CSV table of C-alpha atoms in Angstrom, one decimal:
chain,number,residue,atom,x,y,z
Q,1,MET,CA,34.5,3.0,4.3
Q,2,LYS,CA,33.7,2.7,8.0
Q,3,ARG,CA,35.3,5.2,10.4
Q,4,THR,CA,35.2,5.5,14.2
Q,5,LEU,CA,35.4,9.0,15.6
Q,6,ALA,CA,36.2,7.9,19.2
Q,7,ALA,CA,36.2,4.8,21.3
Q,8,VAL,CA,33.5,4.4,23.8
Q,9,ALA,CA,34.8,5.1,27.3
Q,10,SER,CA,36.0,2.0,29.1
Q,11,ALA,CA,33.1,0.2,30.7
Q,12,ALA,CA,32.9,0.0,34.5
Q,13,ALA,CA,31.3,-2.9,36.3
Q,14,VAL,CA,27.7,-1.9,36.9
Q,15,ALA,CA,25.4,-3.8,39.1
Q,16,LEU,CA,22.1,-4.4,37.3
Q,17,ALA,CA,19.1,-3.7,39.5
Q,18,LEU,CA,15.7,-5.0,38.7
Q,19,ALA,CA,14.2,-2.6,36.2
Q,20,GLY,CA,11.5,-0.5,37.8
Q,21,CYS,CA,8.2,-0.5,36.1
Q,22,SER,CA,5.4,1.7,36.9
Q,23,SER,CA,2.3,3.1,35.3
Q,24,GLY,CA,4.2,6.3,34.7
Q,25,GLU,CA,4.0,9.9,35.7
Q,26,GLY,CA,0.4,11.0,36.0
Q,27,SER,CA,-1.0,7.6,35.3
Q,28,SER,CA,-2.8,7.5,38.7
Q,29,ASP,CA,-5.0,10.4,37.6
Q,30,ALA,CA,-5.1,9.6,33.9
Q,31,SER,CA,-8.2,7.4,34.0
Q,32,GLY,CA,-10.5,10.2,32.8
Q,33,GLY,CA,-13.0,9.3,35.5
Q,34,LEU,CA,-13.6,5.9,33.9
Q,35,THR,CA,-14.5,2.9,36.1
Q,36,GLY,CA,-14.2,-0.8,35.7
Q,37,GLU,CA,-11.2,-3.1,35.4
Q,38,PRO,CA,-8.3,-1.3,33.6
Q,39,VAL,CA,-7.0,-2.7,30.3
Q,40,VAL,CA,-3.3,-2.9,31.1
Q,41,VAL,CA,-0.7,-2.5,28.3
Q,42,GLY,CA,3.0,-2.8,29.1
Q,43,VAL,CA,5.2,-0.1,27.5
Q,44,LEU,CA,8.9,-0.7,27.0
Q,45,ALA,CA,10.6,2.7,26.4
Q,46,PRO,CA,14.3,3.6,26.1
Q,47,MET,CA,14.2,6.3,28.8
Q,48,ASP,CA,17.6,5.6,30.5
Q,49,GLY,CA,21.2,5.0,29.4
Q,50,ALA,CA,23.6,6.6,27.1
Q,51,THR,CA,21.3,6.6,24.1
Q,52,ALA,CA,18.1,7.4,26.0
Q,53,TYR,CA,15.0,8.9,24.3
Q,54,PRO,CA,12.8,9.8,27.2
Q,55,GLN,CA,10.3,11.4,24.8
Q,56,THR,CA,9.2,7.9,23.8
Q,57,GLY,CA,7.8,7.4,27.3
Q,58,TYR,CA,6.2,10.8,27.5
Q,59,GLY,CA,4.3,10.1,24.3
Q,60,ALA,CA,2.9,7.0,25.7
Q,61,GLN,CA,1.8,8.7,28.9
Q,62,ALA,CA,0.1,11.5,26.9
Q,63,ALA,CA,-1.7,8.9,24.9
Q,64,GLU,CA,-3.0,7.1,28.0
Q,65,ARG,CA,-4.6,10.3,29.2
Q,66,TYR,CA,-5.9,11.1,25.7
Q,67,VAL,CA,-7.5,7.7,25.2
Q,68,ASN,CA,-9.2,7.8,28.5
Q,69,GLU,CA,-10.3,11.5,28.6
Q,70,LYS,CA,-11.1,12.1,24.9
Q,71,LEU,CA,-11.8,8.7,23.4
Q,72,GLY,CA,-13.8,7.1,26.3
Q,73,GLY,CA,-11.1,4.6,27.1
Q,74,ILE,CA,-11.5,1.0,25.9
Q,75,ASN,CA,-15.3,0.6,25.6
Q,76,GLY,CA,-15.7,2.5,28.8
Q,77,ARG,CA,-12.8,0.9,30.7
Q,78,PRO,CA,-9.7,2.9,31.4
Q,79,LEU,CA,-6.5,2.2,29.5
Q,80,LYS,CA,-3.6,1.8,31.9
Q,81,ILE,CA,0.0,1.7,30.8
Q,82,ASP,CA,2.7,-0.1,32.8
Q,83,LEU,CA,5.7,1.9,31.8
Q,84,CYS,CA,9.1,0.2,32.1
Q,85,ALA,CA,12.2,2.3,31.4
Q,86,GLY,CA,14.7,0.5,29.2
Q,87,ASP,CA,18.4,1.4,29.3
Q,88,GLY,CA,19.7,-0.3,26.2
Q,89,SER,CA,20.6,-3.5,28.0
Q,90,PRO,CA,19.0,-6.9,27.3
Q,91,GLU,CA,19.0,-7.6,31.0
Q,92,THR,CA,16.8,-4.7,31.7
Q,93,ALA,CA,14.5,-5.7,28.8
Q,94,VAL,CA,14.2,-9.2,30.3
Q,95,ASN,CA,13.3,-7.7,33.7
Q,96,CYS,CA,10.7,-5.5,32.1
Q,97,ALA,CA,9.2,-8.5,30.2
Q,98,ASN,CA,9.0,-10.5,33.4
Q,99,GLN,CA,7.2,-7.6,35.1
Q,100,PHE,CA,4.7,-7.4,32.2
Q,101,VAL,CA,3.9,-11.1,32.6
Q,102,THR,CA,3.4,-10.6,36.3
Q,103,GLU,CA,1.1,-7.7,35.7
Q,104,ASN,CA,-1.0,-9.7,33.2
Q,105,VAL,CA,-0.8,-7.1,30.4
Q,106,VAL,CA,-2.9,-7.8,27.3
Q,107,ALA,CA,-0.1,-6.5,25.0
Q,108,VAL,CA,3.3,-4.9,25.1
Q,109,PHE,CA,3.9,-1.6,23.3
Q,110,ASP,CA,7.4,-1.3,22.0
Q,111,ALA,CA,8.2,2.5,22.2
Q,112,TYR,CA,11.1,2.2,19.7
Q,113,ASP,CA,13.3,0.4,22.2
Q,114,GLY,CA,16.5,-1.0,20.7
Q,115,SER,CA,16.8,-3.6,23.4
Q,116,VAL,CA,13.3,-5.1,22.9
Q,117,GLY,CA,14.9,-8.2,21.5
Q,118,GLY,CA,15.9,-9.2,25.0
Q,119,ALA,CA,12.3,-9.3,26.0
Q,120,VAL,CA,11.1,-11.4,23.1
Q,121,PRO,CA,11.7,-14.9,24.5
Q,122,VAL,CA,9.7,-14.1,27.7
Q,123,LEU,CA,6.9,-12.4,25.9
Q,124,THR,CA,6.5,-14.9,23.1
Q,125,ALA,CA,6.5,-17.8,25.7
Q,126,ALA,CA,3.6,-16.0,27.4
Q,127,LYS,CA,1.9,-15.4,24.1
Q,128,ILE,CA,1.8,-11.7,24.7
Q,129,PRO,CA,1.9,-9.8,21.4
Q,130,ILE,CA,4.4,-7.0,20.8
Q,131,ILE,CA,3.0,-3.9,19.1
Q,132,GLY,CA,4.5,-0.6,18.1
Q,133,GLU,CA,4.6,2.2,15.6
Q,134,LEU,CA,8.0,1.2,14.5
Q,135,GLY,CA,10.7,-1.1,15.7
Q,136,ALA,CA,14.4,-0.4,16.3
Q,137,THR,CA,15.6,-3.9,15.6
Q,138,ALA,CA,15.0,-6.5,12.9
Q,139,VAL,CA,14.5,-9.1,15.7
Q,140,VAL,CA,10.9,-8.0,16.2
Q,141,ASP,CA,10.2,-7.3,12.6
Q,142,SER,CA,11.0,-10.9,11.5
Q,143,LEU,CA,9.1,-12.7,14.3
Q,144,PRO,CA,6.4,-15.1,13.0
Q,145,TRP,CA,3.2,-13.4,12.1
Q,146,GLY,CA,1.1,-12.8,15.2
Q,147,GLN,CA,3.9,-12.4,17.6
Q,148,SER,CA,4.6,-8.7,16.7
Q,149,PHE,CA,2.9,-6.0,14.7
Q,150,TYR,CA,4.3,-2.6,13.7
Q,151,PHE,CA,1.9,0.0,12.2
Q,152,SER,CA,4.4,2.0,10.1
Q,153,GLY,CA,6.5,-0.9,8.7
Q,154,PRO,CA,9.8,-2.6,9.5
Q,155,LEU,CA,13.3,-1.2,10.2
Q,156,GLU,CA,13.9,-1.4,6.5
Q,157,THR,CA,11.5,1.4,6.0
Q,158,SER,CA,14.0,3.8,7.5
Q,159,ALA,CA,17.0,2.5,5.6
Q,160,LEU,CA,15.3,2.1,2.2
Q,161,GLY,CA,13.3,5.3,2.7
Q,162,MET,CA,16.5,7.3,3.4
Q,163,VAL,CA,18.3,6.3,0.2
Q,164,THR,CA,15.1,6.4,-1.8
Q,165,ILE,CA,14.4,10.0,-1.1
Q,166,LEU,CA,18.0,11.1,-1.4
Q,167,ASP,CA,18.2,9.4,-4.8
Q,168,GLN,CA,14.9,11.1,-5.7
Q,169,ILE,CA,16.3,14.5,-5.1
Q,170,GLY,CA,19.5,13.8,-6.9
Q,171,LYS,CA,22.0,13.1,-4.0
Q,172,LYS,CA,24.6,10.4,-4.6
Q,173,ASN,CA,27.3,10.9,-2.0
Q,174,ALA,CA,26.2,11.0,1.6
Q,175,SER,CA,28.3,11.2,4.8
Q,176,LEU,CA,26.1,10.4,7.8
Q,177,ALA,CA,26.6,9.9,11.5
Q,178,VAL,CA,25.2,7.1,13.7
Q,179,THR,CA,25.7,6.1,17.3
Q,180,ASP,CA,28.4,3.4,17.6
Q,181,GLY,CA,27.4,0.0,18.7
Q,182,PRO,CA,26.7,-3.5,17.3
Q,183,PRO,CA,23.0,-2.7,16.4
Q,184,SER,CA,24.1,0.3,14.4
Q,185,HIS,CA,26.8,-1.6,12.5
Q,186,GLY,CA,24.3,-4.3,11.7
Q,187,TYR,CA,21.7,-1.8,10.5
Q,188,VAL,CA,24.2,0.0,8.3
Q,189,ASP,CA,25.9,-3.2,6.9
Q,190,LYS,CA,22.7,-5.2,6.3
Q,191,LEU,CA,20.2,-2.6,5.4
Q,192,VAL,CA,21.6,0.8,4.4
Q,193,MET,CA,24.5,-0.4,2.3
Q,194,PRO,CA,22.5,-2.9,0.2
Q,195,ALA,CA,19.8,-0.4,-0.5
Q,196,ALA,CA,22.3,2.3,-1.4
Q,197,LYS,CA,24.1,0.0,-3.7
Q,198,ASN,CA,20.9,-1.0,-5.5
Q,199,LEU,CA,20.2,2.7,-6.1
Q,200,GLY,CA,23.7,3.6,-7.1
Q,201,MET,CA,24.5,5.7,-4.0
Q,202,ASN,CA,27.6,6.0,-1.9
Q,203,VAL,CA,27.0,6.3,1.9
Q,204,THR,CA,29.9,6.8,4.2
Q,205,PRO,CA,28.8,6.1,7.8
Q,206,LEU,CA,30.5,7.9,10.7
Q,207,TYR,CA,30.3,5.9,14.0
Q,208,VAL,CA,30.2,8.1,17.1
Q,209,PRO,CA,29.9,7.5,20.8
Q,210,GLY,CA,26.5,7.8,22.4
Q,211,ASN,CA,27.7,10.7,24.7
Q,212,ASN,CA,30.5,13.2,24.9
Q,213,MET,CA,30.3,13.8,21.2
Q,214,ASN,CA,32.7,16.4,19.7
Q,215,PHE,CA,30.4,18.0,17.2
Q,216,ASN,CA,33.1,20.1,15.5
Q,217,VAL,CA,35.2,17.0,14.8
Q,218,MET,CA,32.2,15.1,13.7
Q,219,ALA,CA,31.2,17.9,11.2
Q,220,ALA,CA,34.8,18.2,9.9
Q,221,THR,CA,35.0,14.4,9.4
Q,222,GLU,CA,31.8,14.3,7.4
Q,223,LEU,CA,32.8,17.2,5.3
Q,224,SER,CA,36.2,15.7,4.5
Q,225,THR,CA,34.5,13.4,2.0
Q,226,ASN,CA,33.0,16.4,0.1
Q,227,PRO,CA,29.4,15.0,0.4
Q,228,ASP,CA,26.4,16.4,-1.4
Q,229,VAL,CA,24.4,15.5,1.7
Q,230,ALA,CA,25.6,15.4,5.3
Q,231,GLY,CA,23.8,14.6,8.5
Q,232,ILE,CA,22.7,11.5,10.4
Q,233,ILE,CA,21.5,8.0,10.1
Q,234,ALA,CA,20.4,8.0,13.7
Q,235,LEU,CA,21.4,10.2,16.7
Q,236,THR,CA,19.6,11.6,19.8
Q,237,GLU,CA,17.8,14.9,19.4
Q,238,ASP,CA,20.6,16.8,21.1
Q,239,GLY,CA,23.2,15.0,18.9
Q,240,CYS,CA,21.4,16.0,15.8
Q,241,THR,CA,21.2,19.7,16.9
Q,242,GLY,CA,24.8,19.8,17.9
Q,243,LEU,CA,26.1,18.2,14.6
Q,244,PHE,CA,23.8,20.2,12.3
Q,245,LYS,CA,24.9,23.5,14.0
Q,246,ALA,CA,28.5,22.5,13.6
Q,247,LEU,CA,28.0,21.7,9.9
Q,248,ARG,CA,26.6,25.1,9.3
Q,249,ALA,CA,29.2,26.8,11.4
Q,250,GLN,CA,31.9,25.2,9.2
Q,251,GLY,CA,30.4,26.6,6.1
Q,252,TYR,CA,28.3,23.7,4.8
Q,253,ASP,CA,25.2,25.1,3.1
Q,254,GLY,CA,24.1,21.9,1.4
Q,255,THR,CA,21.4,19.4,2.2
Q,256,ILE,CA,21.2,18.0,5.7
Q,257,PHE,CA,19.6,14.6,6.2
Q,258,ALA,CA,18.0,14.7,9.6
Q,259,GLY,CA,16.3,11.2,9.9
Q,260,SER,CA,13.6,11.4,12.5
Q,261,CYS,CA,15.1,14.3,14.4
Q,262,SER,CA,13.0,17.5,14.6
Q,263,GLN,CA,13.9,19.5,17.7
Q,264,PHE,CA,16.9,21.1,15.8
Q,265,ILE,CA,14.5,23.2,13.7
Q,266,ALA,CA,13.4,25.6,16.5
Q,267,GLU,CA,16.9,26.2,17.7
Q,268,MET,CA,18.6,26.6,14.2
Q,269,LYS,CA,15.7,28.6,12.6
Q,270,GLN,CA,16.6,29.5,9.0
Q,271,ASP,CA,19.8,27.5,9.2
Q,272,ALA,CA,17.6,24.4,9.3
Q,273,ALA,CA,16.0,25.2,5.9
Q,274,GLY,CA,16.5,22.5,3.3
Q,275,ALA,CA,17.0,19.7,5.8
Q,276,ILE,CA,15.2,16.5,4.8
Q,277,VAL,CA,13.3,14.8,7.7
Q,278,GLN,CA,12.1,11.3,7.6
Q,279,PRO,CA,9.5,10.6,10.2
Q,280,ARG,CA,7.0,7.8,9.9
Q,281,VAL,CA,4.0,10.1,10.3
Q,282,TRP,CA,2.8,13.6,9.7
Q,283,VAL,CA,4.6,15.7,12.4
Q,284,PRO,CA,3.6,19.0,14.1
Q,285,ALA,CA,5.8,21.2,11.9
Q,286,SER,CA,4.0,19.8,8.8
Q,287,LYS,CA,0.6,20.8,10.1
Q,288,ALA,CA,0.0,23.7,7.6
Q,289,ASN,CA,0.5,21.3,4.7
Q,290,ALA,CA,-1.4,18.3,6.2
Q,291,PRO,CA,-5.0,17.2,5.5
Q,292,ALA,CA,-7.6,18.6,7.7
Q,293,GLU,CA,-8.1,15.5,9.8
Q,294,VAL,CA,-4.4,15.2,10.4
Q,295,GLN,CA,-4.3,18.9,11.5
Q,296,GLN,CA,-6.8,18.0,14.2
Q,297,GLN,CA,-4.8,15.0,15.3
Q,298,LEU,CA,-1.7,17.0,15.6
Q,299,ASP,CA,-3.6,19.6,17.7
Q,300,ASP,CA,-4.8,16.7,19.9
Q,301,PHE,CA,-1.2,15.5,20.3
Q,302,ALA,CA,0.1,18.9,21.2
Q,303,THR,CA,-2.7,19.5,23.8
Q,304,SER,CA,-2.1,16.0,25.3
Q,305,MET,CA,1.6,16.6,25.7
Q,306,GLU,CA,0.8,20.0,27.4
Q,307,GLU,CA,-1.6,18.3,29.8
Q,308,ILE,CA,1.2,16.0,31.1
Q,309,ASP,CA,3.6,19.0,31.3
Q,310,ARG,CA,5.7,17.8,28.5
Q,311,GLY,CA,4.8,20.3,25.9
Q,312,ASP,CA,8.5,21.0,25.3
Q,313,GLN,CA,9.1,17.4,24.4
Q,314,GLN,CA,7.0,17.3,21.2
Q,315,SER,CA,9.1,15.4,18.7
Q,316,ALA,CA,8.9,12.6,16.2
Q,317,ARG,CA,9.7,10.1,18.9
Q,318,SER,CA,7.1,11.2,21.3
Q,319,LEU,CA,4.6,11.4,18.5
Q,320,TYR,CA,5.5,7.8,17.4
Q,321,SER,CA,4.6,6.5,20.9
Q,322,PHE,CA,1.4,8.7,21.1
Q,323,ALA,CA,0.2,7.6,17.6
Q,324,GLY,CA,1.0,4.0,18.1
Q,325,MET,CA,-0.8,3.8,21.4
Q,326,VAL,CA,-3.8,5.5,20.0
Q,327,ASN,CA,-3.8,3.1,17.1
Q,328,LEU,CA,-3.6,0.2,19.5
Q,329,ALA,CA,-6.4,1.6,21.6
Q,330,ASN,CA,-8.6,1.7,18.5
Q,331,VAL,CA,-7.9,-1.9,17.8
Q,332,LEU,CA,-8.7,-2.8,21.4
Q,333,LYS,CA,-12.0,-0.9,21.2
Q,334,GLY,CA,-13.1,-3.2,18.4
Q,335,ILE,CA,-12.7,-6.5,20.5
Q,336,GLN,CA,-15.9,-8.1,21.4
Q,337,GLY,CA,-15.8,-10.0,24.7
Q,338,GLU,CA,-12.8,-10.5,27.0
Q,339,ILE,CA,-9.6,-8.6,26.1
Q,340,THR,CA,-6.7,-11.0,26.5
Q,341,PRO,CA,-3.4,-11.4,24.7
Q,342,GLU,CA,-5.0,-14.0,22.5
Q,343,SER,CA,-7.9,-11.8,21.5
Q,344,VAL,CA,-5.6,-8.8,20.9
Q,345,THR,CA,-3.5,-11.0,18.6
Q,346,THR,CA,-6.6,-12.1,16.7
Q,347,ALA,CA,-7.8,-8.5,16.4
Q,348,MET,CA,-4.4,-7.3,15.2
Q,349,LYS,CA,-4.3,-10.0,12.5
Q,350,ALA,CA,-7.7,-8.8,11.3
Q,351,VAL,CA,-6.6,-5.1,10.8
Q,352,LYS,CA,-7.3,-4.1,7.2
Q,353,ASP,CA,-7.2,-0.7,5.6
Q,354,MET,CA,-7.4,0.9,9.1
Q,355,PRO,CA,-6.7,4.7,9.2
Q,356,THR,CA,-4.0,5.5,11.6
Q,357,PHE,CA,-3.2,8.5,13.7
Q,358,ALA,CA,-1.3,11.0,11.5
Q,359,GLY,CA,-0.4,8.0,9.2
Q,360,PRO,CA,-1.6,6.0,6.3
Q,361,LYS,CA,-4.1,3.2,6.2
Q,362,VAL,CA,-2.6,-0.1,7.3
Q,363,THR,CA,-3.2,-3.8,6.9
Q,364,CYS,CA,-1.6,-6.2,9.3
Q,365,ASP,CA,-1.9,-9.4,7.2
Q,366,GLY,CA,1.8,-10.3,7.3
Q,367,GLN,CA,2.1,-9.6,3.6
Q,368,GLN,CA,3.1,-6.0,3.4
Q,369,TRP,CA,6.8,-6.5,3.3
Q,370,ALA,CA,8.6,-9.7,2.2
Q,371,ASN,CA,10.2,-11.6,5.1
Q,372,ARG,CA,8.9,-9.0,7.6
Q,373,PRO,CA,5.5,-10.4,8.7
Q,374,ALA,CA,5.2,-7.8,11.6
Q,375,SER,CA,4.9,-5.0,9.1
Q,376,CYS,CA,1.5,-3.4,8.6
Q,377,SER,CA,2.7,-0.9,5.9
Q,378,HIS,CA,5.3,-0.3,3.1
Q,379,GLU,CA,4.7,3.4,2.8
Q,380,ALA,CA,6.8,6.3,3.9
Q,381,ILE,CA,6.7,10.1,4.1
Q,382,PHE,CA,9.4,12.7,3.8
Q,383,PHE,CA,9.5,16.4,4.5
Q,384,GLU,CA,11.8,19.4,3.6
Q,385,VAL,CA,12.2,22.0,6.3
Q,386,GLN,CA,11.1,25.5,5.1
Q,387,PRO,CA,12.8,28.8,5.9
Q,388,ASP,CA,9.9,29.6,8.4
Q,389,GLY,CA,10.5,26.3,10.2
Q,390,SER,CA,7.5,24.5,8.8
Q,391,MET,CA,7.8,21.2,6.9
Q,392,LYS,CA,6.5,20.5,3.4
Q,393,PRO,CA,6.1,17.0,2.0
Q,394,VAL,CA,8.8,16.2,-0.6
Q,395,ASP,CA,6.2,14.3,-2.5
Q,396,PRO,CA,2.9,16.3,-2.9
Q,397,ASN,CA,0.9,13.2,-2.2
Q,398,GLY,CA,2.5,12.8,1.2
Q,399,PHE,CA,3.0,9.1,1.7
Q,400,ILE,CA,4.6,7.2,-1.0
Q,401,ALA,CA,5.0,3.4,-1.6
Q,402,LEU,CA,8.5,2.1,-1.2
Q,403,ASP,CA,9.8,-0.8,-3.3
Q,404,PRO,CA,10.9,-3.6,-1.0
Q,405,SER,CA,12.7,-5.3,-3.8
Q,406,LYS,CA,15.5,-2.7,-3.5
Q,407,MET,CA,16.3,-4.5,-0.2
Q,408,SER,CA,17.0,-7.7,-2.0
Q,409,ALA,CA,20.6,-8.0,-0.8
Q,410,ALA,CA,19.5,-7.5,2.8
């Protein structure tokens, strides 16, 4: 059953200004002393608007500095990001895309921007590949092979992963909040519900506004269905923290599903224990339980975020951008000759069993997920928050393979 907590406030007429793109905070001194013609990558990040995730842009900025100062850039040339702040509107995405074409970027990094679909016609016409750690819309996941690549798999990874892990730990009745809007309804109806049905689960979505959320009402509404797991499908970090605190305040001591949120842990402390988190990679709080090489990578991420004065913005979303940008840089470093959109596309198509930053090995052959040629992986990882605030993998092996056939009705 679908329920709406509150109607979104009536829209006012807003004049759309040309989206401002820049190389981002600190980019002017992020070259690491490298000389030569910069390798320019466009970055579309959802940094403005009602459902903004500014951490996505910060992660890309930290990665730019890290690649140049610690990894030697792109074969001695500095990596330069052209950061464009998305606001959730297709008009802004189009403006960003036009700016990227003007700037002659070699690729566009999608920092988990839900409006990236608006940029697709412009970018594909210019034959500029779209690359990301994960996408927020099926539009980019289903583009013909070679037009887009996502290191950690398609949107279905989140939907199927959520119900897979909840089923694995014996949960059958979930009440979960998600920001109201057409993309959310499409995600729930076309991805979450079919996967849940195939696994014998009941998921009740609670659609809420992107801002001015009444967390007490949200918690009471979720608990009214007597769920054995409550929480979120997707909310902002602040939204997650507010809802989870309200759930605990109203006496709920059961399992919380937290999606990719993580900042609630530090604020809730022991009340966060037992929450299930579903990032796409190993995250900072899982460091103690991670392999040695991943521990070093997480240290590098933390240091890099501190170096751009964003140490307090370490989250799954900033790590996604950081990891994805580092992965892309490693692909660019392997290109012999001129780096162009065409050579980047060829290099991405050739990625096979490539170790990724804090993630699994990936292969971008267009065959990792049926009908989702952009996907480079069909693996996922899940963590349970411990009483001390650390995270422990639910599966001792860390990453597990998902079964895409469970999405057959999608």
